[in-house]
Amino acid sequence: MAKTKNVTFLKFLIVLIAFQDVAAGVAGSIMADLIVAFPEFPPSVVMLIATIPGFFQIFPSLFYGKLANAFSKRTLLFTGLLLFIIGGIMPFFIDNLFIIIAFRGLLGLGVGITLPLSIDIISSFFNGRERDTLIGLGTSTVACIGAVFFQVAGGMLADAYSWQFGFLVYLFPIWILAITFLYLPEPNRLQVENASLKEILFSASKTVYGFTLGQVFYTALVFGYVTNISIIIQAEKLGSATEAGLAISLFTLGTLLVGFFFGRLRQLWPNFNIPFGIILTAAGILWCFYAKDLTFIFMASLVGGMGLGIVIPGVLSRISDLSNIAKGISFVGFAAAAQGLGAIISPFMYQLTLHSFGQVGGRFTLFLAAIGLLALAIIWLVITSLSKKGSVQTEYEPSNSTDVI
């Protein structure tokens, strides 16, 4: 792999890896079309096209620490992006729902490698506030630029031709595979013991598990918006798949904008930025629930996405702080696995809750998502407030605290 000594170009290459991390959202922007295309299956099953990548994302994420010790970053990067591209493009050629779901799982395996890999590479080259800024740029800004592209382009292709053409956008990351593979330098590998999964699980503090569990619920609740906003917009004749893709893209645009300021925000508000981000997400989704006009849905989506842009890098940064790289132990995969688990349980969680209330999906799902997020924010805020005062993290160095969540 060619070496680059230009720090700016190095940063660009590193954060570019995150471009496809939330690109599974293409299916969300064309969900209404997919449900129509497979009328013989209930919507919750069709929604697996959008959520199954999250399930398969769990497995490589959980074992990422062992993978990183066994293979070079270059090998992991090539494998992750190749799985992503193949799994993404194959539904274009297929009209069998379960085979499509299987290939979407392959895409999830790719994301399960590249998501923690991008954080790992950032931590290998940078530390302190500079590291947090790059994590914010990668997981929020660059990832959401990718999401905007995939969602809008996928929706436009689906509108112009058919739902299958929406998956052609997954050809785009080929250039990312080429440029990062050729020019991103391999970080120096530490000579560390290959920690067993048992060692990793038992060495994780309650903070790591607290963040992981919180991320599961947060992702599950947010996916209520991702899988339903397209249905609302098209069922109520507010717009087409293109407008639905634009709504989700504005959600990710909000995430993108906040990503520029995440490093500064975390410095000013180290422990309370995550509850604030959850509340902001809830506010945006609740506004979508009440909005009857497409313009207001767009504005509400932007607000909700700003909250996402605080929560995701906030969780990843804190868990990265608590990793013990010297012993070959990384917990970043826990957060990536949490996002995947949350995505896969989301449609079934909502289906059960909707059935209990005698409701159907659509707007009521957004109401449930907003209420659930507000409850999660309150719980997170209470736990944080009850933490020992002396454990509050104010510096950008790995903390040994096990109390702050």
mmCIF file of C-alpha atoms in Angstrom:
data_model
loop_
_atom_site.group_PDB
_atom_site.id
_atom_site.type_symbol
_atom_site.label_atom_id
_atom_site.label_comp_id
_atom_site.label_asym_id
_atom_site.label_seq_id
_atom_site.Cartn_x
_atom_site.Cartn_y
_atom_site.Cartn_z
ATOM 1 C CA MET A 1 0.000 0.000 0.000
ATOM 2 C CA ALA A 2 1.387 3.374 -0.984
ATOM 3 C CA LYS A 3 2.395 5.704 1.797
ATOM 4 C CA THR A 4 1.039 9.224 2.199
ATOM 5 C CA LYS A 5 2.726 11.844 4.351
ATOM 6 C CA ASN A 6 0.124 14.549 3.726
ATOM 7 C CA VAL A 7 -1.874 14.698 6.976
ATOM 8 C CA THR A 8 -4.915 16.301 5.356
ATOM 9 C CA PHE A 9 -5.058 13.629 2.668
ATOM 10 C CA LEU A 10 -4.570 10.976 5.337
ATOM 11 C CA LYS A 11 -7.565 12.302 7.282
ATOM 12 C CA PHE A 12 -9.624 12.319 4.085
ATOM 13 C CA LEU A 13 -8.765 8.695 3.351
ATOM 14 C CA ILE A 14 -9.536 7.609 6.896
ATOM 15 C CA VAL A 15 -12.972 9.204 7.160
ATOM 16 C CA LEU A 16 -13.807 8.106 3.598
ATOM 17 C CA ILE A 17 -14.033 4.527 4.880
ATOM 18 C CA ALA A 18 -17.248 5.498 6.701
ATOM 19 C CA PHE A 19 -18.965 6.612 3.460
ATOM 20 C CA GLN A 20 -21.034 3.441 3.193
ATOM 21 C CA ASP A 21 -21.633 2.752 6.897
ATOM 22 C CA VAL A 22 -25.306 3.809 6.834
ATOM 23 C CA ALA A 23 -25.947 3.103 3.162
ATOM 24 C CA ALA A 24 -28.299 0.218 4.008
ATOM 25 C CA GLY A 25 -30.956 2.968 4.142
ATOM 26 C CA VAL A 26 -31.545 2.674 0.388
ATOM 27 C CA ALA A 27 -34.207 0.083 1.194
ATOM 28 C CA GLY A 28 -35.894 2.541 3.555
ATOM 29 C CA SER A 29 -36.405 5.121 0.809
ATOM 30 C CA ILE A 30 -38.095 2.562 -1.476
ATOM 31 C CA MET A 31 -39.874 0.554 1.251
ATOM 32 C CA ALA A 32 -43.368 1.406 -0.021
ATOM 33 C CA ASP A 33 -42.383 0.100 -3.474
ATOM 34 C CA LEU A 34 -40.921 -3.069 -1.965
ATOM 35 C CA ILE A 35 -44.099 -3.771 0.012
ATOM 36 C CA VAL A 36 -46.128 -3.422 -3.195
ATOM 37 C CA ALA A 37 -43.666 -5.666 -5.059
ATOM 38 C CA PHE A 38 -44.114 -8.497 -2.529
ATOM 39 C CA PRO A 39 -47.821 -8.386 -1.559
ATOM 40 C CA GLU A 40 -47.829 -12.053 -0.526
ATOM 41 C CA PHE A 41 -45.635 -11.254 2.491
ATOM 42 C CA PRO A 42 -46.538 -9.123 5.545
ATOM 43 C CA PRO A 43 -44.797 -5.714 5.706
ATOM 44 C CA SER A 44 -42.729 -6.762 8.745
ATOM 45 C CA VAL A 45 -41.108 -9.496 6.641
ATOM 46 C CA VAL A 46 -40.469 -7.193 3.676
ATOM 47 C CA MET A 47 -38.894 -4.687 6.087
ATOM 48 C CA LEU A 48 -36.171 -7.261 6.713
ATOM 49 C CA ILE A 49 -34.632 -5.974 3.480
ATOM 50 C CA ALA A 50 -33.886 -2.770 5.392
ATOM 51 C CA THR A 51 -33.097 -4.287 8.779
ATOM 52 C CA ILE A 52 -31.342 -7.627 8.095
ATOM 53 C CA PRO A 53 -27.985 -5.909 7.361
ATOM 54 C CA GLY A 54 -27.992 -4.836 10.985
ATOM 55 C CA PHE A 55 -28.349 -8.418 12.190
ATOM 56 C CA PHE A 56 -25.425 -9.689 10.136
ATOM 57 C CA GLN A 57 -23.428 -6.622 11.129
ATOM 58 C CA ILE A 58 -23.378 -7.997 14.667
ATOM 59 C CA PHE A 59 -21.115 -10.995 14.044
ATOM 60 C CA PRO A 60 -17.954 -9.425 12.589
ATOM 61 C CA SER A 61 -18.427 -6.465 14.930
ATOM 62 C CA LEU A 62 -18.350 -8.635 18.041
ATOM 63 C CA PHE A 63 -15.230 -10.410 16.823
ATOM 64 C CA TYR A 64 -13.597 -7.287 15.416
ATOM 65 C CA GLY A 65 -10.906 -7.232 18.114
ATOM 66 C CA LYS A 66 -9.783 -10.726 17.134
ATOM 67 C CA LEU A 67 -10.014 -9.916 13.424
ATOM 68 C CA ALA A 68 -7.879 -6.805 13.898
ATOM 69 C CA ASN A 69 -5.207 -8.841 15.671
ATOM 70 C CA ALA A 70 -5.236 -11.588 13.046
ATOM 71 C CA PHE A 71 -5.371 -9.555 9.827
ATOM 72 C CA SER A 72 -3.942 -6.316 8.490
ATOM 73 C CA LYS A 73 -6.154 -3.247 8.180
ATOM 74 C CA ARG A 74 -5.683 -3.474 4.414
ATOM 75 C CA THR A 75 -7.088 -7.008 4.299
ATOM 76 C CA LEU A 76 -10.040 -6.078 6.488
ATOM 77 C CA LEU A 77 -10.772 -2.989 4.394
ATOM 78 C CA PHE A 78 -10.728 -4.921 1.113
ATOM 79 C CA THR A 79 -12.902 -7.720 2.533
ATOM 80 C CA GLY A 80 -15.440 -5.393 4.132
ATOM 81 C CA LEU A 81 -15.926 -3.179 1.085
ATOM 82 C CA LEU A 82 -16.077 -6.152 -1.304
ATOM 83 C CA LEU A 83 -18.796 -7.839 0.764
ATOM 84 C CA PHE A 84 -20.661 -4.524 0.893
ATOM 85 C CA ILE A 85 -20.571 -3.998 -2.879
ATOM 86 C CA ILE A 86 -21.565 -7.587 -3.775
ATOM 87 C CA GLY A 87 -24.334 -7.735 -1.184
ATOM 88 C CA GLY A 88 -25.605 -4.336 -2.260
ATOM 89 C CA ILE A 89 -25.731 -4.824 -6.012
ATOM 90 C CA MET A 90 -27.092 -8.393 -6.254
ATOM 91 C CA PRO A 91 -30.782 -7.565 -5.450
ATOM 92 C CA PHE A 92 -30.862 -5.777 -8.818
ATOM 93 C CA PHE A 93 -30.689 -9.183 -10.514
ATOM 94 C CA ILE A 94 -33.115 -11.037 -8.200
ATOM 95 C CA ASP A 95 -36.872 -11.014 -7.580
ATOM 96 C CA ASN A 96 -36.971 -13.628 -4.801
ATOM 97 C CA LEU A 97 -37.537 -11.927 -1.446
ATOM 98 C CA PHE A 98 -35.548 -14.366 0.670
ATOM 99 C CA ILE A 99 -32.540 -14.399 -1.648
ATOM 100 C CA ILE A 100 -32.598 -10.595 -1.617
ATOM 101 C CA ILE A 101 -32.648 -10.690 2.188
ATOM 102 C CA ALA A 102 -29.683 -13.106 2.145
ATOM 103 C CA PHE A 103 -27.604 -10.761 -0.010
ATOM 104 C CA ARG A 104 -28.575 -7.844 2.221
ATOM 105 C CA GLY A 105 -27.122 -9.917 5.041
ATOM 106 C CA LEU A 106 -23.867 -10.126 3.091
ATOM 107 C CA LEU A 107 -23.893 -6.326 2.876
ATOM 108 C CA GLY A 108 -24.326 -6.246 6.652
ATOM 109 C CA LEU A 109 -21.242 -8.402 7.123
ATOM 110 C CA GLY A 110 -19.276 -5.804 5.179
ATOM 111 C CA VAL A 111 -20.559 -2.948 7.330
ATOM 112 C CA GLY A 112 -19.797 -4.994 10.445
ATOM 113 C CA ILE A 113 -16.133 -4.920 9.394
ATOM 114 C CA THR A 114 -15.785 -1.382 8.021
ATOM 115 C CA LEU A 115 -17.686 0.453 10.781
ATOM 116 C CA PRO A 116 -15.395 -0.519 13.695
ATOM 117 C CA LEU A 117 -12.427 -0.499 11.305
ATOM 118 C CA SER A 118 -12.900 3.201 10.553
ATOM 119 C CA ILE A 119 -12.891 4.030 14.297
ATOM 120 C CA ASP A 120 -9.912 1.745 14.887
ATOM 121 C CA ILE A 121 -7.842 3.381 12.132
ATOM 122 C CA ILE A 122 -8.673 6.870 13.422
ATOM 123 C CA SER A 123 -7.533 5.835 16.918
ATOM 124 C CA SER A 124 -4.341 4.360 15.434
ATOM 125 C CA PHE A 125 -3.243 7.662 13.893
ATOM 126 C CA PHE A 126 -4.791 10.334 16.146
ATOM 127 C CA ASN A 127 -5.789 10.948 19.743
ATOM 128 C CA GLY A 128 -7.448 13.553 21.965
ATOM 129 C CA ARG A 129 -9.818 16.104 20.522
ATOM 130 C CA GLU A 130 -8.437 15.532 17.027
ATOM 131 C CA ARG A 131 -9.487 11.895 17.257
ATOM 132 C CA ASP A 132 -12.994 12.831 18.448
ATOM 133 C CA THR A 133 -13.340 15.378 15.657
ATOM 134 C CA LEU A 134 -12.429 12.744 13.072
ATOM 135 C CA ILE A 135 -14.814 10.225 14.635
ATOM 136 C CA GLY A 136 -17.549 12.855 14.364
ATOM 137 C CA LEU A 137 -16.625 13.608 10.760
ATOM 138 C CA GLY A 138 -16.476 9.938 9.867
ATOM 139 C CA THR A 139 -19.506 8.471 11.660
ATOM 140 C CA SER A 140 -21.692 11.548 11.191
ATOM 141 C CA THR A 141 -20.578 13.771 8.324
ATOM 142 C CA VAL A 142 -19.001 11.454 5.743
ATOM 143 C CA ALA A 143 -21.272 8.518 6.544
ATOM 144 C CA CYS A 144 -24.276 10.762 6.105
ATOM 145 C CA ILE A 145 -23.027 12.237 2.852
ATOM 146 C CA GLY A 146 -22.967 8.633 1.705
ATOM 147 C CA ALA A 147 -26.442 8.007 3.100
ATOM 148 C CA VAL A 148 -27.860 11.092 1.362
ATOM 149 C CA PHE A 149 -26.363 9.944 -1.922
ATOM 150 C CA PHE A 150 -27.563 6.353 -1.625
ATOM 151 C CA GLN A 151 -31.076 7.256 -0.452
ATOM 152 C CA VAL A 152 -31.796 10.019 -2.959
ATOM 153 C CA ALA A 153 -30.137 8.277 -5.912
ATOM 154 C CA GLY A 154 -31.804 4.978 -5.002
ATOM 155 C CA GLY A 155 -35.221 6.635 -4.758
ATOM 156 C CA MET A 156 -34.758 8.446 -8.076
ATOM 157 C CA LEU A 157 -33.720 5.265 -9.881
ATOM 158 C CA ALA A 158 -36.687 3.394 -8.371
ATOM 159 C CA ASP A 159 -39.090 6.144 -9.491
ATOM 160 C CA ALA A 160 -37.626 6.321 -12.992
ATOM 161 C CA TYR A 161 -37.492 2.574 -13.667
ATOM 162 C CA SER A 162 -38.397 0.089 -10.918
ATOM 163 C CA TRP A 163 -37.489 -0.763 -7.338
ATOM 164 C CA GLN A 164 -34.684 -3.088 -8.486
ATOM 165 C CA PHE A 165 -32.828 -0.212 -10.144
ATOM 166 C CA GLY A 166 -32.535 1.457 -6.744
ATOM 167 C CA PHE A 167 -29.879 -1.096 -5.816
ATOM 168 C CA LEU A 168 -27.609 -0.056 -8.676
ATOM 169 C CA VAL A 169 -26.251 2.752 -6.483
ATOM 170 C CA TYR A 170 -24.140 0.157 -4.684
ATOM 171 C CA LEU A 171 -21.765 0.172 -7.638
ATOM 172 C CA PHE A 172 -20.571 3.606 -6.507
ATOM 173 C CA PRO A 173 -18.297 2.477 -3.605
ATOM 174 C CA ILE A 174 -15.967 0.726 -6.063
ATOM 175 C CA TRP A 175 -13.909 3.921 -6.316
ATOM 176 C CA ILE A 176 -13.706 4.135 -2.503
ATOM 177 C CA LEU A 177 -12.386 0.587 -2.418
ATOM 178 C CA ALA A 178 -9.748 1.513 -4.988
ATOM 179 C CA ILE A 179 -8.509 4.819 -3.523
ATOM 180 C CA THR A 180 -8.365 3.719 0.110
ATOM 181 C CA PHE A 181 -6.801 0.381 -0.709
ATOM 182 C CA LEU A 182 -4.104 2.042 -2.806
ATOM 183 C CA TYR A 183 -3.216 5.067 -0.688
ATOM 184 C CA LEU A 184 -4.220 4.545 2.947
ATOM 185 C CA PRO A 185 -1.082 3.602 4.912
ATOM 186 C CA GLU A 186 -1.130 0.563 7.158
ATOM 187 C CA PRO A 187 -0.947 1.658 10.830
ATOM 188 C CA ASN A 188 1.885 0.250 12.890
ATOM 189 C CA ARG A 189 0.727 -3.013 14.384
ATOM 190 C CA LEU A 190 1.194 -3.400 18.110
ATOM 191 C CA GLN A 191 2.694 -6.655 19.283
ATOM 192 C CA VAL A 192 -0.061 -7.713 21.642
ATOM 193 C CA GLU A 193 -1.590 -10.947 22.789
ATOM 194 C CA ASN A 194 -4.584 -12.148 20.817
ATOM 195 C CA ALA A 195 -7.214 -11.712 23.525
ATOM 196 C CA SER A 196 -9.895 -14.390 23.627
ATOM 197 C CA LEU A 197 -13.566 -13.544 23.344
ATOM 198 C CA LYS A 198 -13.976 -14.531 26.986
ATOM 199 C CA GLU A 199 -11.273 -12.048 28.014
ATOM 200 C CA ILE A 200 -12.906 -9.307 25.962
ATOM 201 C CA LEU A 201 -16.366 -9.951 27.406
ATOM 202 C CA PHE A 202 -15.205 -10.143 31.028
ATOM 203 C CA SER A 203 -12.875 -7.160 30.799
ATOM 204 C CA ALA A 204 -15.628 -4.846 29.558
ATOM 205 C CA SER A 205 -16.818 -2.470 32.262
ATOM 206 C CA LYS A 206 -20.433 -1.748 33.119
ATOM 207 C CA THR A 207 -20.036 1.505 31.188
ATOM 208 C CA VAL A 208 -19.303 -0.428 27.995
ATOM 209 C CA TYR A 209 -22.305 -2.675 28.502
ATOM 210 C CA GLY A 210 -24.466 0.290 29.492
ATOM 211 C CA PHE A 211 -23.620 2.149 26.307
ATOM 212 C CA THR A 212 -24.094 -1.011 24.256
ATOM 213 C CA LEU A 213 -27.549 -1.691 25.678
ATOM 214 C CA GLY A 214 -28.541 1.951 25.281
ATOM 215 C CA GLN A 215 -27.410 1.875 21.657
ATOM 216 C CA VAL A 216 -29.555 -1.212 20.976
ATOM 217 C CA PHE A 217 -32.717 0.569 22.137
ATOM 218 C CA TYR A 218 -31.783 3.852 20.475
ATOM 219 C CA THR A 219 -31.221 2.207 17.089
ATOM 220 C CA ALA A 220 -34.392 0.110 17.369
ATOM 221 C CA LEU A 221 -36.466 3.205 18.080
ATOM 222 C CA VAL A 222 -34.888 5.301 15.304
ATOM 223 C CA PHE A 223 -35.583 2.559 12.765
ATOM 224 C CA GLY A 224 -39.279 3.175 13.374
ATOM 225 C CA TYR A 225 -38.738 6.404 11.463
ATOM 226 C CA VAL A 226 -36.480 4.881 8.800
ATOM 227 C CA THR A 227 -38.900 2.089 7.848
ATOM 228 C CA ASN A 228 -42.134 4.111 8.076
ATOM 229 C CA ILE A 229 -41.504 7.603 6.715
ATOM 230 C CA SER A 230 -41.570 6.313 3.120
ATOM 231 C CA ILE A 231 -44.874 4.536 3.777
ATOM 232 C CA ILE A 232 -46.389 7.701 5.286
ATOM 233 C CA ILE A 233 -45.279 9.986 2.467
ATOM 234 C CA GLN A 234 -46.496 7.688 -0.304
ATOM 235 C CA ALA A 235 -49.654 6.348 1.384
ATOM 236 C CA GLU A 236 -50.844 9.883 2.186
ATOM 237 C CA LYS A 237 -49.867 10.993 -1.322
ATOM 238 C CA LEU A 238 -47.467 13.624 0.010
ATOM 239 C CA GLY A 239 -44.806 12.524 -2.464
ATOM 240 C CA SER A 240 -43.112 9.664 -4.302
ATOM 241 C CA ALA A 241 -40.134 7.419 -3.484
ATOM 242 C CA THR A 242 -37.875 10.319 -4.453
ATOM 243 C CA GLU A 243 -39.424 12.590 -1.802
ATOM 244 C CA ALA A 244 -39.334 9.734 0.717
ATOM 245 C CA GLY A 245 -35.642 9.274 0.000
ATOM 246 C CA LEU A 246 -35.157 13.021 0.387
ATOM 247 C CA ALA A 247 -36.839 12.979 3.811
ATOM 248 C CA ILE A 248 -34.501 10.243 5.049
ATOM 249 C CA SER A 249 -31.608 12.082 3.440
ATOM 250 C CA LEU A 250 -32.471 15.267 5.330
ATOM 251 C CA PHE A 251 -32.486 13.175 8.496
ATOM 252 C CA THR A 252 -28.944 12.141 7.684
ATOM 253 C CA LEU A 253 -28.105 15.699 6.575
ATOM 254 C CA GLY A 254 -28.815 16.829 10.133
ATOM 255 C CA THR A 255 -26.402 14.160 11.312
ATOM 256 C CA LEU A 256 -23.865 15.425 8.802
ATOM 257 C CA LEU A 257 -24.057 19.046 9.983
ATOM 258 C CA VAL A 258 -23.609 18.207 13.654
ATOM 259 C CA GLY A 259 -20.653 15.970 12.852
ATOM 260 C CA PHE A 260 -18.554 19.041 12.090
ATOM 261 C CA PHE A 261 -18.980 20.241 15.684
ATOM 262 C CA PHE A 262 -18.984 16.963 17.600
ATOM 263 C CA GLY A 263 -15.411 17.249 18.935
ATOM 264 C CA ARG A 264 -16.140 20.696 20.387
ATOM 265 C CA LEU A 265 -19.523 19.597 21.758
ATOM 266 C CA ARG A 266 -18.035 16.614 23.541
ATOM 267 C CA GLN A 267 -15.337 18.796 25.063
ATOM 268 C CA LEU A 268 -17.910 21.246 26.427
ATOM 269 C CA TRP A 269 -20.442 18.633 27.519
ATOM 270 C CA PRO A 270 -18.578 15.337 27.966
ATOM 271 C CA ASN A 271 -21.219 13.293 29.793
ATOM 272 C CA PHE A 272 -24.543 14.872 28.904
ATOM 273 C CA ASN A 273 -24.214 15.212 25.128
ATOM 274 C CA ILE A 274 -25.757 11.790 24.485
ATOM 275 C CA PRO A 275 -29.032 12.351 26.440
ATOM 276 C CA PHE A 276 -29.336 15.719 24.704
ATOM 277 C CA GLY A 277 -28.869 14.037 21.314
ATOM 278 C CA ILE A 278 -31.553 11.452 22.139
ATOM 279 C CA ILE A 279 -34.008 14.218 23.106
ATOM 280 C CA LEU A 280 -33.266 16.044 19.852
ATOM 281 C CA THR A 281 -33.944 12.854 17.878
ATOM 282 C CA ALA A 282 -37.221 12.377 19.726
ATOM 283 C CA ALA A 283 -38.254 15.967 19.026
ATOM 284 C CA GLY A 284 -37.645 15.574 15.296
ATOM 285 C CA ILE A 285 -39.583 12.302 15.039
ATOM 286 C CA LEU A 286 -42.466 13.675 17.131
ATOM 287 C CA TRP A 287 -42.628 16.685 14.799
ATOM 288 C CA CYS A 288 -42.815 14.274 11.843
ATOM 289 C CA PHE A 289 -45.740 12.559 13.577
ATOM 290 C CA TYR A 290 -47.711 15.805 13.737
ATOM 291 C CA ALA A 291 -46.563 17.227 10.391
ATOM 292 C CA LYS A 292 -49.168 17.059 7.620
ATOM 293 C CA ASP A 293 -47.116 18.876 5.018
ATOM 294 C CA LEU A 294 -44.054 17.533 3.204
ATOM 295 C CA THR A 295 -42.059 20.698 3.960
ATOM 296 C CA PHE A 296 -42.557 20.273 7.703
ATOM 297 C CA ILE A 297 -41.644 16.588 7.466
ATOM 298 C CA PHE A 298 -38.403 17.649 5.786
ATOM 299 C CA MET A 299 -37.677 20.207 8.547
ATOM 300 C CA ALA A 300 -38.520 17.717 11.300
ATOM 301 C CA SER A 301 -36.294 15.082 9.713
ATOM 302 C CA LEU A 302 -33.387 17.523 9.744
ATOM 303 C CA VAL A 303 -33.862 18.143 13.487
ATOM 304 C CA GLY A 304 -34.088 14.420 14.269
ATOM 305 C CA GLY A 305 -30.925 13.748 12.318
ATOM 306 C CA MET A 306 -29.013 16.347 14.305
ATOM 307 C CA GLY A 307 -29.679 14.266 17.404
ATOM 308 C CA LEU A 308 -28.395 11.152 15.636
ATOM 309 C CA GLY A 309 -25.219 13.080 14.781
ATOM 310 C CA ILE A 310 -24.562 13.543 18.492
ATOM 311 C CA VAL A 311 -25.509 10.115 19.799
ATOM 312 C CA ILE A 312 -23.644 7.796 17.416
ATOM 313 C CA PRO A 313 -20.178 9.423 17.611
ATOM 314 C CA GLY A 314 -20.776 10.036 21.323
ATOM 315 C CA VAL A 315 -21.265 6.323 21.970
ATOM 316 C CA LEU A 316 -18.399 5.283 19.701
ATOM 317 C CA SER A 317 -15.975 7.784 21.233
ATOM 318 C CA ARG A 318 -16.754 6.766 24.804
ATOM 319 C CA ILE A 319 -16.467 3.054 24.078
ATOM 320 C CA SER A 320 -13.240 3.682 22.158
ATOM 321 C CA ASP A 321 -11.903 5.489 25.249
ATOM 322 C CA LEU A 322 -12.469 2.376 27.327
ATOM 323 C CA SER A 323 -10.779 -0.055 24.941
ATOM 324 C CA ASN A 324 -7.435 -1.498 26.052
ATOM 325 C CA ILE A 325 -5.434 -1.535 22.822
ATOM 326 C CA ALA A 326 -2.231 -2.408 24.696
ATOM 327 C CA LYS A 327 -3.781 -5.769 25.546
ATOM 328 C CA GLY A 328 -5.375 -6.228 22.142
ATOM 329 C CA ILE A 329 -8.865 -5.503 23.479
ATOM 330 C CA SER A 330 -11.229 -3.257 21.491
ATOM 331 C CA PHE A 331 -14.845 -2.650 22.459
ATOM 332 C CA VAL A 332 -15.741 -0.580 19.394
ATOM 333 C CA GLY A 333 -17.327 -3.651 17.840
ATOM 334 C CA PHE A 334 -19.808 -3.728 20.724
ATOM 335 C CA ALA A 335 -21.312 -0.440 19.554
ATOM 336 C CA ALA A 336 -21.426 -1.594 15.936
ATOM 337 C CA ALA A 337 -23.094 -4.848 17.016
ATOM 338 C CA ALA A 338 -25.582 -2.862 19.120
ATOM 339 C CA GLN A 339 -26.624 -0.851 16.075
ATOM 340 C CA GLY A 340 -27.139 -4.066 14.131
ATOM 341 C CA LEU A 341 -29.146 -5.750 16.885
ATOM 342 C CA GLY A 342 -31.330 -2.685 17.304
ATOM 343 C CA ALA A 343 -32.069 -2.596 13.582
ATOM 344 C CA ILE A 344 -33.118 -6.239 13.384
ATOM 345 C CA ILE A 345 -35.417 -6.219 16.435
ATOM 346 C CA SER A 346 -37.046 -2.924 15.462
ATOM 347 C CA PRO A 347 -39.853 -4.128 13.125
ATOM 348 C CA PHE A 348 -40.828 -6.975 15.449
ATOM 349 C CA MET A 349 -40.768 -4.687 18.495
ATOM 350 C CA TYR A 350 -43.072 -2.232 16.744
ATOM 351 C CA GLN A 351 -45.325 -4.977 15.384
ATOM 352 C CA LEU A 352 -45.880 -6.348 18.893
ATOM 353 C CA THR A 353 -46.502 -2.889 20.368
ATOM 354 C CA LEU A 354 -48.846 -1.826 17.549
ATOM 355 C CA HIS A 355 -50.820 -5.033 17.956
ATOM 356 C CA SER A 356 -51.147 -4.373 21.700
ATOM 357 C CA PHE A 357 -52.628 -0.929 20.999
ATOM 358 C CA GLY A 358 -54.799 -2.148 18.140
ATOM 359 C CA GLN A 359 -52.996 0.163 15.729
ATOM 360 C CA VAL A 360 -51.303 -0.186 12.358
ATOM 361 C CA GLY A 361 -47.920 1.173 11.226
ATOM 362 C CA GLY A 362 -47.248 4.594 9.788
ATOM 363 C CA ARG A 363 -47.731 7.693 11.903
ATOM 364 C CA PHE A 364 -48.484 5.851 15.144
ATOM 365 C CA THR A 365 -45.100 4.130 14.844
ATOM 366 C CA LEU A 366 -43.453 7.573 14.814
ATOM 367 C CA PHE A 367 -45.374 8.464 17.985
ATOM 368 C CA LEU A 368 -44.148 5.290 19.693
ATOM 369 C CA ALA A 369 -40.580 6.011 18.558
ATOM 370 C CA ALA A 370 -40.666 9.548 19.973
ATOM 371 C CA ILE A 371 -42.094 8.466 23.332
ATOM 372 C CA GLY A 372 -39.595 5.616 23.586
ATOM 373 C CA LEU A 373 -36.684 7.949 22.832
ATOM 374 C CA LEU A 374 -37.822 10.453 25.449
ATOM 375 C CA ALA A 375 -37.982 7.638 28.026
ATOM 376 C CA LEU A 376 -34.502 6.447 27.014
ATOM 377 C CA ALA A 377 -33.121 9.991 27.324
ATOM 378 C CA ILE A 378 -34.563 10.353 30.828
ATOM 379 C CA ILE A 379 -33.136 7.004 31.954
ATOM 380 C CA TRP A 380 -29.705 7.847 30.470
ATOM 381 C CA LEU A 381 -29.763 11.291 32.092
ATOM 382 C CA VAL A 382 -30.723 9.912 35.507
ATOM 383 C CA ILE A 383 -27.978 7.275 35.437
ATOM 384 C CA THR A 384 -25.429 9.873 34.363
ATOM 385 C CA SER A 385 -26.544 12.277 37.097
ATOM 386 C CA LEU A 386 -26.297 9.565 39.756
ATOM 387 C CA SER A 387 -22.749 8.666 38.741
ATOM 388 C CA LYS A 388 -19.965 9.590 41.131
ATOM 389 C CA LYS A 389 -19.096 13.240 40.760
ATOM 390 C CA GLY A 390 -15.395 12.505 40.650
ATOM 391 C CA SER A 391 -15.804 10.146 37.693
ATOM 392 C CA VAL A 392 -16.930 12.798 35.217
ATOM 393 C CA GLN A 393 -14.647 12.694 32.224
ATOM 394 C CA THR A 394 -13.334 16.090 31.184
ATOM 395 C CA GLU A 395 -10.189 15.134 29.299
ATOM 396 C CA TYR A 396 -9.752 13.368 26.016
ATOM 397 C CA GLU A 397 -7.798 10.443 27.314
ATOM 398 C CA PRO A 398 -8.982 6.901 27.891
ATOM 399 C CA SER A 399 -10.734 6.698 31.222
ATOM 400 C CA ASN A 400 -10.710 3.839 33.700
ATOM 401 C CA SER A 401 -14.038 4.882 35.109
ATOM 402 C CA THR A 402 -16.764 2.285 35.149
ATOM 403 C CA ASP A 403 -19.489 4.575 36.432
ATOM 404 C CA VAL A 404 -20.221 7.157 33.777
ATOM 405 C CA ILE A 405 -22.825 6.167 31.202
#
